[in-house]
Amino acid sequence: MTGPSGAPAATQPAVPRPIPPRTRHWSALLWIAPAFGMYAVFVLYPMLQSVQYSFYDWDGIGPATPAGLDNWKAIFTQPELLHSVEHAFILIIFYTILPVGLGLIAASFIRELRPGAFSTTARVVLFVPQVLPLVAAGIAWTWMYSSDGLVNQVLRAVGLDRHARAWLGDFTFALPAVGVIGVWVMLGFCTVLLLAGIGKIDPALYEAARLDGAGRISEFFAVTLPGLRRELVVCTTFTMIAALASFDVVQIATQGGPGYQTMVPGVEIYRLTFLQQHVGQASALAVFLAALVLLIIWPIQRLGREK
């Protein structure tokens, strides 16, 4: 096709036809259907089964008999079940409060370091525990906590022999000793995430704070802490779930002992299911734990939303 002067006319680009909203809706559903199907089969269906089993007395093999609310009442009346939940809340101190607090301090100090080998090494050393399998971490710390382990060797070397003990076998110090493993594992994740968050804060805010005469501490509370709200929510959510649902480290290090001093819901659920064949009781505790996690995490997530 040519124009009036005989030159070829410019071809107009074809305008794509808008996709109707209904078509976009069904197209999106088709894309997520496979993933949702897998999620429904391997997550939602077992969850519903757990809720059903929580109202039955079942050993996992024979016929199940209705138990009413007995399995749920046991959570609040049997000392070993109630103490396992209490221990999970105590571990929040070690899995959440200490790692987040120390991570803030570490990230603030690393931010002040000049880029170089030392700064890179510090980040790697702090993050290494996060990439190690928790089973390996539990085994390593079990060796270090033994009577002749590294912890007691250090205490004896500095003249504190009377404080040396079998830490994981001590009724008083077993739970805090397990908690220290949680601090070691979670600290790297919190530090790296908070360090990335600090890197996103506008440097002009720090300059303005310095011009106003703010010191390091005032600068931290006025600029750094408010700028890390989202990162703090992520750290708190991740570490609280790890504390309440802890299993790997406790199972490897103490298996809930000595006695029930380090028993947590995750280990108790395993023990009830596979060692005592009380599937109904284990299901009730598992559902209760899931509801507890959601109840605690929901307000934290709301705090992280934009105002």
Tab-separated table of C-alpha atoms in Angstrom:
chain	number	residue	atom	x	y	z
A	1	MET	CA	0.000	0.000	0.000
A	2	THR	CA	1.446	3.437	-0.976
A	3	GLY	CA	0.753	6.994	0.041
A	4	PRO	CA	-0.192	9.963	-2.269
A	5	SER	CA	3.457	10.495	-3.326
A	6	GLY	CA	3.944	6.819	-4.182
A	7	ALA	CA	6.014	6.101	-1.047
A	8	PRO	CA	5.048	3.130	1.073
A	9	ALA	CA	2.651	4.063	3.825
A	10	ALA	CA	3.814	3.518	7.406
A	11	THR	CA	2.324	0.394	8.899
A	12	GLN	CA	0.317	1.130	12.023
A	13	PRO	CA	1.165	-1.198	14.929
A	14	ALA	CA	-1.624	-3.547	15.846
A	15	VAL	CA	-3.288	-2.569	19.102
A	16	PRO	CA	-3.702	-5.642	21.344
A	17	ARG	CA	-7.250	-6.334	22.355
A	18	PRO	CA	-7.820	-6.015	26.088
A	19	ILE	CA	-8.331	-9.285	27.905
A	20	PRO	CA	-11.734	-9.410	29.609
A	21	PRO	CA	-11.545	-9.490	33.434
A	22	ARG	CA	-13.348	-12.833	33.551
A	23	THR	CA	-10.754	-14.376	31.219
A	24	ARG	CA	-7.887	-12.994	33.336
A	25	HIS	CA	-9.525	-14.441	36.446
A	26	TRP	CA	-9.806	-17.963	35.028
A	27	SER	CA	-6.312	-17.743	33.515
A	28	ALA	CA	-4.854	-16.917	36.930
A	29	LEU	CA	-6.737	-19.822	38.499
A	30	LEU	CA	-5.324	-22.213	35.905
A	31	TRP	CA	-1.780	-21.091	36.700
A	32	ILE	CA	-2.129	-21.589	40.465
A	33	ALA	CA	-4.253	-24.760	40.260
A	34	PRO	CA	-1.316	-27.257	40.168
A	35	ALA	CA	0.451	-25.645	43.141
A	36	PHE	CA	-2.780	-25.320	45.086
A	37	GLY	CA	-3.628	-28.952	44.341
A	38	MET	CA	-0.303	-30.126	45.791
A	39	TYR	CA	-0.746	-27.824	48.789
A	40	ALA	CA	-4.248	-29.147	49.393
A	41	VAL	CA	-3.177	-32.802	49.196
A	42	PHE	CA	-0.023	-32.567	51.321
A	43	VAL	CA	-0.900	-29.718	53.748
A	44	LEU	CA	-4.603	-28.900	53.991
A	45	TYR	CA	-5.895	-32.478	53.948
A	46	PRO	CA	-3.452	-33.708	56.660
A	47	MET	CA	-4.360	-30.657	58.751
A	48	LEU	CA	-8.046	-31.500	58.550
A	49	GLN	CA	-7.261	-35.105	59.421
A	50	SER	CA	-5.307	-33.944	62.474
A	51	VAL	CA	-8.295	-31.931	63.635
A	52	GLN	CA	-10.489	-35.020	63.196
A	53	TYR	CA	-8.054	-37.350	64.992
A	54	SER	CA	-7.826	-34.906	67.928
A	55	PHE	CA	-11.328	-35.969	68.984
A	56	TYR	CA	-10.541	-39.706	68.924
A	57	ASP	CA	-8.534	-42.161	70.954
A	58	TRP	CA	-6.447	-43.959	68.301
A	59	ASP	CA	-3.171	-45.861	68.268
A	60	GLY	CA	-2.598	-45.366	64.545
A	61	ILE	CA	-3.412	-48.984	63.614
A	62	GLY	CA	-6.608	-50.314	65.173
A	63	PRO	CA	-10.083	-48.805	65.210
A	64	ALA	CA	-10.509	-45.314	66.609
A	65	THR	CA	-12.935	-44.618	69.438
A	66	PRO	CA	-14.495	-41.191	70.110
A	67	ALA	CA	-12.799	-39.340	72.951
A	68	GLY	CA	-14.757	-36.101	72.952
A	69	LEU	CA	-12.701	-33.269	74.396
A	70	ASP	CA	-10.500	-35.513	76.570
A	71	ASN	CA	-7.421	-35.022	74.375
A	72	TRP	CA	-7.858	-31.251	74.533
A	73	LYS	CA	-8.436	-31.212	78.291
A	74	ALA	CA	-5.230	-33.191	78.775
A	75	ILE	CA	-3.182	-30.348	77.281
A	76	PHE	CA	-4.162	-28.141	80.224
A	77	THR	CA	-4.312	-30.803	82.932
A	78	GLN	CA	-1.368	-33.146	82.280
A	79	PRO	CA	1.814	-31.513	83.670
A	80	GLU	CA	4.139	-32.912	80.995
A	81	LEU	CA	2.024	-31.480	78.161
A	82	LEU	CA	1.549	-28.130	79.854
A	83	HIS	CA	5.249	-27.853	80.709
A	84	SER	CA	6.219	-28.539	77.102
A	85	VAL	CA	4.233	-25.465	76.019
A	86	GLU	CA	5.795	-23.412	78.821
A	87	HIS	CA	9.277	-24.444	77.687
A	88	ALA	CA	8.471	-23.333	74.139
A	89	PHE	CA	7.632	-19.859	75.471
A	90	ILE	CA	10.883	-19.795	77.444
A	91	LEU	CA	12.781	-20.616	74.252
A	92	ILE	CA	11.323	-17.453	72.670
A	93	ILE	CA	13.814	-15.557	74.854
A	94	PHE	CA	16.702	-17.443	73.240
A	95	TYR	CA	15.328	-17.875	69.725
A	96	THR	CA	13.791	-14.411	69.313
A	97	ILE	CA	14.635	-11.732	71.877
A	98	LEU	CA	18.377	-12.381	72.135
A	99	PRO	CA	19.048	-12.999	68.397
A	100	VAL	CA	17.046	-9.936	67.328
A	101	GLY	CA	18.631	-7.719	69.973
A	102	LEU	CA	22.167	-8.940	69.324
A	103	GLY	CA	21.505	-8.869	65.577
A	104	LEU	CA	20.601	-5.176	65.798
A	105	ILE	CA	23.831	-4.442	67.655
A	106	ALA	CA	25.950	-6.548	65.284
A	107	ALA	CA	24.351	-5.050	62.168
A	108	SER	CA	24.899	-1.514	63.480
A	109	PHE	CA	28.580	-2.205	64.146
A	110	ILE	CA	29.167	-3.958	60.817
A	111	ARG	CA	27.582	-0.993	59.006
A	112	GLU	CA	30.305	1.219	60.431
A	113	LEU	CA	33.075	-1.051	59.131
A	114	ARG	CA	34.793	-0.160	55.899
A	115	PRO	CA	34.142	-2.619	53.053
A	116	GLY	CA	36.937	-5.153	53.029
A	117	ALA	CA	38.077	-8.585	54.096
A	118	PHE	CA	37.225	-8.107	57.782
A	119	SER	CA	33.674	-6.926	57.070
A	120	THR	CA	33.064	-9.808	54.658
A	121	THR	CA	34.514	-12.351	57.080
A	122	ALA	CA	32.311	-11.051	59.905
A	123	ARG	CA	29.188	-11.490	57.785
A	124	VAL	CA	30.176	-15.007	56.709
A	125	VAL	CA	31.033	-16.138	60.250
A	126	LEU	CA	27.712	-14.856	61.579
A	127	PHE	CA	25.648	-16.423	58.792
A	128	VAL	CA	27.345	-19.853	58.659
A	129	PRO	CA	25.186	-21.357	61.477
A	130	GLN	CA	22.058	-20.521	59.477
A	131	VAL	CA	23.109	-22.665	56.496
A	132	LEU	CA	24.162	-25.654	58.609
A	133	PRO	CA	21.607	-28.435	59.125
A	134	LEU	CA	20.057	-28.163	62.583
A	135	VAL	CA	20.860	-31.820	63.183
A	136	ALA	CA	24.553	-31.103	62.623
A	137	ALA	CA	24.349	-28.085	64.918
A	138	GLY	CA	22.713	-30.196	67.617
A	139	ILE	CA	25.386	-32.897	67.375
A	140	ALA	CA	28.231	-30.360	67.452
A	141	TRP	CA	26.868	-28.584	70.508
A	142	THR	CA	26.225	-31.897	72.252
A	143	TRP	CA	29.944	-32.620	71.972
A	144	MET	CA	30.842	-29.132	73.206
A	145	TYR	CA	28.466	-29.413	76.189
A	146	SER	CA	29.778	-32.837	77.289
A	147	SER	CA	31.784	-33.244	80.499
A	148	ASP	CA	35.075	-33.053	78.576
A	149	GLY	CA	33.739	-30.774	75.853
A	150	LEU	CA	34.960	-27.384	74.738
A	151	VAL	CA	32.709	-25.402	77.091
A	152	ASN	CA	34.026	-27.134	80.211
A	153	GLN	CA	37.592	-27.042	78.931
A	154	VAL	CA	37.365	-23.266	78.583
A	155	LEU	CA	35.889	-22.941	82.079
A	156	ARG	CA	38.708	-25.025	83.555
A	157	ALA	CA	41.316	-23.073	81.603
A	158	VAL	CA	40.169	-19.778	83.152
A	159	GLY	CA	39.925	-21.204	86.674
A	160	LEU	CA	36.166	-21.756	86.814
A	161	ASP	CA	36.325	-25.506	87.439
A	162	ARG	CA	33.444	-25.419	89.923
A	163	HIS	CA	31.096	-24.240	87.161
A	164	ALA	CA	31.939	-27.127	84.823
A	165	ARG	CA	29.124	-29.636	84.480
A	166	ALA	CA	27.327	-31.929	82.036
A	167	TRP	CA	25.225	-29.048	80.778
A	168	LEU	CA	22.596	-31.003	78.853
A	169	GLY	CA	22.148	-33.427	81.752
A	170	ASP	CA	21.707	-30.746	84.401
A	171	PHE	CA	18.107	-30.197	85.519
A	172	THR	CA	18.707	-26.467	86.026
A	173	PHE	CA	20.828	-25.558	83.015
A	174	ALA	CA	19.644	-27.997	80.336
A	175	LEU	CA	16.937	-25.712	78.891
A	176	PRO	CA	19.125	-22.560	78.838
A	177	ALA	CA	21.896	-24.641	77.255
A	178	VAL	CA	19.523	-25.674	74.465
A	179	GLY	CA	18.463	-22.050	74.172
A	180	VAL	CA	22.069	-20.955	73.580
A	181	ILE	CA	22.129	-23.250	70.547
A	182	GLY	CA	19.058	-21.392	69.291
A	183	VAL	CA	20.817	-18.042	69.776
A	184	TRP	CA	23.807	-19.309	67.807
A	185	VAL	CA	21.638	-20.569	64.960
A	186	MET	CA	19.300	-17.565	64.667
A	187	LEU	CA	21.793	-14.751	65.220
A	188	GLY	CA	23.269	-14.928	61.709
A	189	PHE	CA	19.889	-14.796	59.983
A	190	CYS	CA	18.780	-11.765	62.005
A	191	THR	CA	22.081	-9.951	61.537
A	192	VAL	CA	22.228	-10.386	57.753
A	193	LEU	CA	18.567	-9.449	57.285
A	194	LEU	CA	18.860	-6.358	59.486
A	195	LEU	CA	22.116	-5.394	57.785
A	196	ALA	CA	20.354	-5.512	54.424
A	197	GLY	CA	17.582	-3.369	55.872
A	198	ILE	CA	20.061	-0.786	57.146
A	199	GLY	CA	21.530	-0.603	53.642
A	200	LYS	CA	18.138	0.516	52.316
A	201	ILE	CA	17.813	3.445	54.740
A	202	ASP	CA	18.444	6.793	53.051
A	203	PRO	CA	21.934	8.055	54.103
A	204	ALA	CA	20.508	11.576	54.113
A	205	LEU	CA	18.561	10.680	57.241
A	206	TYR	CA	21.785	9.837	59.070
A	207	GLU	CA	23.387	13.066	57.862
A	208	ALA	CA	20.379	15.070	59.043
A	209	ALA	CA	20.532	13.375	62.441
A	210	ARG	CA	24.226	14.205	62.789
A	211	LEU	CA	23.582	17.835	61.807
A	212	ASP	CA	20.987	17.990	64.572
A	213	GLY	CA	23.651	16.836	67.028
A	214	ALA	CA	22.458	13.251	67.486
A	215	GLY	CA	24.997	10.800	68.858
A	216	ARG	CA	25.336	7.138	67.939
A	217	ILE	CA	22.655	5.987	70.352
A	218	SER	CA	20.204	8.748	69.440
A	219	GLU	CA	20.870	8.079	65.748
A	220	PHE	CA	20.116	4.392	66.287
A	221	PHE	CA	16.742	5.027	67.950
A	222	ALA	CA	15.728	7.934	65.698
A	223	VAL	CA	16.788	6.597	62.283
A	224	THR	CA	17.933	2.958	62.284
A	225	LEU	CA	15.230	1.370	64.421
A	226	PRO	CA	12.220	3.000	62.681
A	227	GLY	CA	13.716	2.172	59.284
A	228	LEU	CA	13.938	-1.527	60.151
A	229	ARG	CA	10.280	-2.118	61.006
A	230	ARG	CA	9.625	-4.600	58.195
A	231	GLU	CA	12.898	-6.468	58.752
A	232	LEU	CA	12.196	-6.685	62.484
A	233	VAL	CA	8.749	-8.139	61.779
A	234	VAL	CA	10.278	-10.790	59.499
A	235	CYS	CA	12.969	-11.658	62.053
A	236	THR	CA	10.472	-11.855	64.895
A	237	THR	CA	8.026	-13.959	62.901
A	238	PHE	CA	10.660	-16.412	61.683
A	239	THR	CA	12.366	-16.852	65.053
A	240	MET	CA	9.121	-17.144	67.048
A	241	ILE	CA	7.888	-19.907	64.777
A	242	ALA	CA	11.266	-21.622	65.185
A	243	ALA	CA	10.983	-21.368	68.975
A	244	LEU	CA	7.407	-22.618	69.280
A	245	ALA	CA	7.859	-25.399	66.709
A	246	SER	CA	11.405	-26.363	67.737
A	247	PHE	CA	12.209	-30.040	67.283
A	248	ASP	CA	15.529	-30.823	65.587
A	249	VAL	CA	17.953	-29.350	68.101
A	250	VAL	CA	16.041	-30.553	71.173
A	251	GLN	CA	15.551	-34.055	69.801
A	252	ILE	CA	19.231	-34.444	68.923
A	253	ALA	CA	20.648	-32.786	72.039
A	254	THR	CA	18.402	-33.973	74.883
A	255	GLN	CA	15.295	-35.769	73.526
A	256	GLY	CA	13.343	-33.695	76.042
A	257	GLY	CA	15.453	-34.722	79.038
A	258	PRO	CA	16.687	-34.820	81.663
A	259	GLY	CA	13.233	-35.813	82.810
A	260	TYR	CA	10.936	-33.302	81.098
A	261	GLN	CA	13.194	-30.291	81.634
A	262	THR	CA	13.677	-29.580	77.907
A	263	MET	CA	10.499	-31.151	76.539
A	264	VAL	CA	8.874	-28.961	73.877
A	265	PRO	CA	5.643	-29.539	71.912
A	266	GLY	CA	7.448	-30.740	68.771
A	267	VAL	CA	9.294	-33.493	70.639
A	268	GLU	CA	6.212	-34.332	72.703
A	269	ILE	CA	4.143	-34.785	69.533
A	270	TYR	CA	6.809	-37.123	68.134
A	271	ARG	CA	6.954	-39.094	71.390
A	272	LEU	CA	3.185	-39.442	71.660
A	273	THR	CA	2.816	-40.546	68.042
A	274	PHE	CA	5.717	-42.912	67.427
A	275	LEU	CA	6.695	-44.121	70.900
A	276	GLN	CA	3.382	-44.268	72.776
A	277	GLN	CA	0.957	-44.588	69.822
A	278	HIS	CA	-1.355	-41.887	71.217
A	279	VAL	CA	-2.177	-40.391	67.840
A	280	GLY	CA	-5.305	-38.623	69.054
A	281	GLN	CA	-3.478	-36.847	71.872
A	282	ALA	CA	-0.595	-35.948	69.557
A	283	SER	CA	-3.035	-34.528	66.994
A	284	ALA	CA	-4.725	-32.361	69.614
A	285	LEU	CA	-1.362	-30.979	70.731
A	286	ALA	CA	-0.313	-30.363	67.121
A	287	VAL	CA	-3.522	-28.467	66.313
A	288	PHE	CA	-3.200	-26.488	69.538
A	289	LEU	CA	0.388	-25.595	68.652
A	290	ALA	CA	-0.600	-24.463	65.153
A	291	ALA	CA	-3.385	-22.283	66.569
A	292	LEU	CA	-0.976	-20.862	69.157
A	293	VAL	CA	1.549	-19.932	66.467
A	294	LEU	CA	-1.128	-18.197	64.385
A	295	LEU	CA	-2.465	-16.356	67.440
A	296	ILE	CA	0.984	-14.986	68.284
A	297	ILE	CA	2.154	-14.237	64.739
A	298	TRP	CA	-1.023	-12.489	63.553
A	299	PRO	CA	-0.619	-9.288	65.666
A	300	ILE	CA	3.089	-9.147	64.774
A	301	GLN	CA	2.207	-9.221	61.085
A	302	ARG	CA	-0.302	-6.411	61.590
A	303	LEU	CA	2.418	-4.269	63.154
A	304	GLY	CA	4.470	-4.676	59.990
A	305	ARG	CA	1.826	-3.280	57.683
A	306	GLU	CA	2.195	0.183	56.284
A	307	LYS	CA	0.233	2.822	58.148
